[in-house]
Short mmCIF file of C-alpha atoms in Angstrom, two decimals:
data_model
loop_
_atom_site.label_atom_id
_atom_site.label_comp_id
_atom_site.label_asym_id
_atom_site.label_seq_id
_atom_site.Cartn_x
_atom_site.Cartn_y
_atom_site.Cartn_z
CA ASP O 1094 -100.72 4.99 8.11
CA GLY O 1095 -104.37 3.69 8.61
CA GLY O 1096 -107.38 5.76 9.58
CA ILE O 1097 -110.86 7.49 8.37
CA THR O 1098 -110.77 9.67 5.77
CA GLN O 1099 -113.97 11.63 4.75
CA SER O 1100 -114.71 14.07 1.70
CA PRO O 1101 -115.18 16.66 0.98
CA LYS O 1102 -113.97 19.07 3.53
CA TYR O 1103 -116.69 21.31 3.34
CA LEU O 1104 -120.05 20.65 0.88
CA PHE O 1105 -122.67 23.20 -0.89
CA ARG O 1106 -126.33 21.90 -1.17
CA LYS O 1107 -128.80 24.07 -3.01
CA GLU O 1108 -132.82 23.53 -1.85
CA GLY O 1109 -134.16 20.64 -2.81
CA GLN O 1110 -130.66 18.60 -4.28
CA ASN O 1111 -129.40 15.31 -2.41
CA VAL O 1112 -125.55 15.57 -1.36
CA THR O 1113 -123.36 12.42 -0.30
CA LEU O 1114 -120.83 12.86 1.91
CA SER O 1115 -117.94 9.97 1.32
CA CYS O 1116 -116.41 8.60 4.74
CA GLU O 1117 -114.09 5.67 3.27
CA GLN O 1118 -111.59 3.48 6.05
CA ASN O 1119 -108.72 1.66 5.92
CA LEU O 1120 -108.60 -0.03 9.75
CA ASN O 1121 -109.86 -3.39 9.02
CA HIS O 1122 -112.98 -2.71 10.98
CA ASP O 1123 -116.45 -3.85 10.81
CA ALA O 1124 -118.65 -1.26 12.87
CA MET O 1125 -119.39 1.96 10.75
CA TYR O 1126 -120.77 4.97 11.95
CA TRP O 1127 -122.42 8.55 10.78
CA TYR O 1128 -122.90 11.42 13.50
CA ARG O 1129 -124.22 14.71 13.52
CA GLN O 1130 -122.78 17.60 15.30
CA ASP O 1131 -124.46 20.86 16.17
CA PRO O 1132 -123.44 23.57 18.40
CA GLY O 1133 -124.18 23.33 22.14
CA GLN O 1134 -125.39 19.89 21.37
CA GLY O 1135 -122.60 17.27 21.14
CA LEU O 1136 -122.87 14.68 18.77
CA ARG O 1137 -125.95 12.39 17.55
CA LEU O 1138 -126.32 9.16 16.05
CA ILE O 1139 -127.70 9.14 12.36
CA TYR O 1140 -127.10 5.55 11.32
CA TYR O 1141 -124.85 2.72 11.87
CA SER O 1142 -123.82 -0.29 10.53
CA GLN O 1143 -122.08 -3.19 11.81
CA ILE O 1144 -121.51 -5.43 8.68
CA VAL O 1145 -121.19 -5.12 5.23
CA ASN O 1146 -124.85 -5.01 3.44
CA ASP O 1147 -126.67 -3.95 6.71
CA PHE O 1148 -127.01 -1.02 8.83
CA GLN O 1149 -129.64 0.21 10.96
CA LYS O 1150 -130.91 3.69 11.72
CA GLY O 1151 -129.72 5.83 14.61
CA ASP O 1152 -131.66 8.63 17.21
CA ILE O 1153 -132.03 11.36 13.88
CA ALA O 1154 -132.24 9.50 10.89
CA GLU O 1155 -135.27 11.06 8.64
CA GLY O 1156 -133.78 12.77 5.77
CA TYR O 1157 -131.05 10.41 5.54
CA SER O 1158 -129.66 7.58 3.88
CA VAL O 1159 -126.73 4.99 3.76
CA SER O 1160 -125.68 2.49 2.17
CA ARG O 1161 -122.82 -0.21 2.76
CA GLU O 1162 -121.62 -2.21 -0.26
CA LYS O 1163 -117.95 -2.53 0.82
CA LYS O 1164 -116.24 -3.12 4.32
CA GLU O 1165 -114.33 0.24 4.04
CA SER O 1166 -117.26 2.59 2.76
CA PHE O 1167 -119.98 3.99 4.22
CA PRO O 1168 -121.43 7.03 2.48
CA LEU O 1169 -123.99 9.25 3.81
CA THR O 1170 -126.71 11.06 1.73
CA VAL O 1171 -128.28 13.62 2.99
CA THR O 1172 -131.70 13.76 1.24
CA SER O 1173 -133.87 17.02 0.34
CA ALA O 1174 -136.37 15.82 3.04
CA GLN O 1175 -133.50 17.21 5.57
CA LYS O 1176 -135.06 20.48 6.42
CA ASN O 1177 -131.94 21.36 8.50
CA PRO O 1178 -128.96 20.24 6.97
CA THR O 1179 -126.82 22.73 8.03
CA ALA O 1180 -124.43 20.80 10.26
CA PHE O 1181 -120.38 19.26 11.02
CA TYR O 1182 -120.57 15.77 10.28
CA LEU O 1183 -118.11 12.88 11.43
CA CYS O 1184 -117.82 9.59 10.04
CA ALA O 1185 -116.29 6.92 12.78
CA SER O 1186 -115.67 3.40 12.84
CA SER O 1187 -114.79 0.18 15.74
CA THR O 1188 -113.65 -3.23 15.72
CA SER O 1189 -116.83 -5.03 15.79
CA GLY O 1190 -119.76 -2.89 17.20
CA SER O 1191 -118.94 -4.40 20.63
CA PHE O 1192 -119.69 -2.11 23.33
CA GLU O 1193 -116.70 -1.39 24.53
CA GLU O 1194 -114.67 -0.22 22.17
CA THR O 1195 -113.08 2.90 21.18
CA GLN O 1196 -114.54 4.49 18.27
CA TYR O 1197 -112.01 6.51 15.85
CA PHE O 1198 -112.99 9.04 13.97
CA GLY O 1199 -112.62 11.00 10.32
CA PRO O 1200 -111.92 14.61 10.45
CA GLY O 1201 -115.95 15.50 9.00
CA THR O 1202 -117.14 17.53 6.92
CA ARG O 1203 -118.81 20.72 6.97
CA LEU O 1204 -122.11 20.76 5.18
CA LEU O 1205 -123.69 24.49 4.23
CA VAL O 1206 -127.24 25.75 2.52
CA LEU O 1207 -126.65 27.53 -0.02
CA ALA G 952 -132.99 5.54 27.82
CA GLN G 953 -129.14 7.12 28.81
CA SER G 954 -128.20 10.75 29.02
CA VAL G 955 -125.16 12.79 29.98
CA THR G 956 -125.05 15.73 31.47
CA GLN G 957 -121.59 17.95 31.27
CA LEU G 958 -122.18 20.38 33.84
CA ASP G 959 -119.89 23.94 32.25
CA SER G 960 -120.45 24.59 29.20
CA GLN G 961 -116.99 26.41 29.03
CA VAL G 962 -114.41 26.38 31.30
CA PRO G 963 -111.45 29.44 30.91
CA VAL G 964 -108.04 28.49 33.14
CA PHE G 965 -104.57 29.68 33.10
CA GLU G 966 -102.12 27.69 31.93
CA GLU G 967 -100.14 25.42 34.11
CA ALA G 968 -103.66 25.53 36.61
CA PRO G 969 -105.13 22.26 37.80
CA VAL G 970 -108.90 21.84 35.56
CA GLU G 971 -111.90 19.28 36.65
CA LEU G 972 -114.32 19.18 33.70
CA ARG G 973 -117.99 17.31 35.06
CA CYS G 974 -119.66 15.03 33.85
CA ASN G 975 -123.04 13.17 35.03
CA TYR G 976 -125.01 10.11 33.66
CA SER G 977 -128.10 8.70 34.31
CA SER G 978 -129.09 5.15 32.52
CA SER G 979 -131.29 2.11 33.75
CA VAL G 980 -128.71 -0.25 32.80
CA SER G 981 -124.95 -0.14 33.05
CA VAL G 982 -122.89 1.41 31.15
CA TYR G 983 -119.21 2.23 30.07
CA LEU G 984 -117.84 5.36 30.26
CA PHE G 985 -115.47 7.26 27.73
CA TRP G 986 -114.20 10.45 27.27
CA TYR G 987 -113.11 12.41 23.67
CA VAL G 988 -111.33 15.32 22.43
CA GLN G 989 -112.08 17.42 19.49
CA TYR G 990 -109.25 19.74 18.62
CA PRO G 991 -110.65 22.79 16.31
CA ASN G 992 -111.70 21.53 13.26
CA GLN G 993 -111.13 18.14 13.30
CA GLY G 994 -112.25 14.83 14.26
CA LEU G 995 -112.84 13.62 17.86
CA GLN G 996 -110.04 10.97 19.74
CA LEU G 997 -110.38 9.31 22.73
CA LEU G 998 -108.50 10.32 25.99
CA LEU G 999 -109.40 7.54 28.23
CA LYS G 1000 -112.03 4.52 29.15
CA TYR G 1001 -113.18 3.02 32.10
CA LEU G 1002 -114.78 -0.07 31.70
CA SER G 1003 -114.11 -1.99 34.90
CA GLY G 1004 -111.63 -2.57 37.86
CA SER G 1005 -109.88 0.76 39.11
CA THR G 1006 -112.19 3.72 39.43
CA LEU G 1007 -109.60 5.58 38.47
CA VAL G 1008 -108.50 5.54 35.00
CA LYS G 1009 -105.66 7.26 33.31
CA GLY G 1010 -105.26 8.76 29.58
CA ILE G 1011 -103.50 10.56 27.37
CA ASN G 1012 -101.76 14.09 27.48
CA GLY G 1013 -102.21 13.25 31.64
CA PHE G 1014 -106.02 13.50 32.11
CA GLU G 1015 -107.19 10.77 33.81
CA ALA G 1016 -110.58 10.56 35.30
CA GLU G 1017 -112.74 9.00 38.27
CA PHE G 1018 -116.15 6.88 38.24
CA ASN G 1019 -118.28 7.09 40.50
CA LYS G 1020 -121.24 4.82 40.64
CA SER G 1021 -123.20 6.40 43.66
CA GLN G 1022 -122.90 9.80 42.46
CA THR G 1023 -123.00 8.43 38.49
CA SER G 1024 -120.01 10.28 37.71
CA PHE G 1025 -117.47 10.22 35.66
CA HIS G 1026 -115.19 13.70 36.23
CA LEU G 1027 -112.02 14.69 33.72
CA ARG G 1028 -108.79 16.08 35.86
CA LYS G 1029 -105.63 17.23 34.51
CA PRO G 1030 -103.52 18.88 37.09
CA SER G 1031 -101.53 20.87 34.93
CA VAL G 1032 -102.85 22.27 31.75
CA HIS G 1033 -101.32 23.79 28.63
CA ILE G 1034 -101.64 25.90 25.87
CA SER G 1035 -102.21 22.64 23.43
CA ASP G 1036 -105.17 21.54 25.45
CA THR G 1037 -107.83 24.13 24.29
CA ALA G 1038 -110.37 21.98 22.73
CA GLU G 1039 -113.51 20.28 23.52
CA TYR G 1040 -114.46 17.81 25.82
CA PHE G 1041 -117.25 15.10 25.28
CA CYS G 1042 -118.44 12.58 27.77
CA ALA G 1043 -119.84 9.50 26.21
CA VAL G 1044 -121.28 6.13 27.79
CA SER G 1045 -122.38 3.35 25.57
CA PRO G 1046 -125.10 0.91 27.81
CA PHE G 1047 -124.24 -2.74 28.25
CA GLN G 1048 -126.87 -3.52 25.23
CA GLY G 1049 -126.80 -4.97 21.57
CA ALA G 1050 -124.17 -2.58 19.71
CA GLN G 1051 -122.47 0.42 20.30
CA LYS G 1052 -124.71 3.23 20.68
CA LEU G 1053 -122.69 5.95 22.06
CA VAL G 1054 -124.48 8.47 23.66
CA PHE G 1055 -122.22 12.58 24.11
CA GLY G 1056 -122.90 14.89 26.50
CA GLN G 1057 -123.26 18.46 24.93
CA GLY G 1058 -119.57 18.77 25.39
CA THR G 1059 -116.92 21.66 27.33
CA ARG G 1060 -114.92 24.19 25.71
CA LEU G 1061 -111.64 24.50 27.45
CA THR G 1062 -109.44 27.71 27.34
CA ILE G 1063 -106.14 28.21 28.55
CA ASN G 1064 -105.34 31.43 28.96
CA PRO G 1065 -101.75 32.40 29.09
#
């Protein structure tokens, strides 16, 4: 089955710690995205990538970093600079990143601060 | 810049009753319009999208939406809801500019009561 997998489902972060959220897709999509979801605020774009080895900041990139070394993988690191990391994080992909395309979402990772 | 306003944060309805979820948007450029659904603790999936042509768009699970350019609205409707429609619904726009960067509304939580 083609789709997007995110791991882990739940992640706990200690103060001052960096954590990395995994996102893998086998849809052969070029474009991948990371969103943050907070209650009552909808989804906000953190980073996106339209091609391997290239990525762009979204609306709330501060305190986050990404890499895109392989087409199928787009990991997100939440750094210690992100002071309020508790949220639901969603990864998505689309064929090429063109503005009319459907984005396909993974099941999400819930990040909690200890 | 674009913004999306979903006029109701929560909508409770009885099973088999009709429902309308309201969405208004603001944009200085033309946009494509989307409705996504999120079931509890899951990622989002596309319900329907408006790209061009007929302003009445039909989607999955019996939902439809009507694009009204003069009122900058894209309301979602279903004539008869089921318990399984309980979910959060997000309206989103994608501007005709560069790479796809979806702008989401705050979401509407639809609760179906028996």
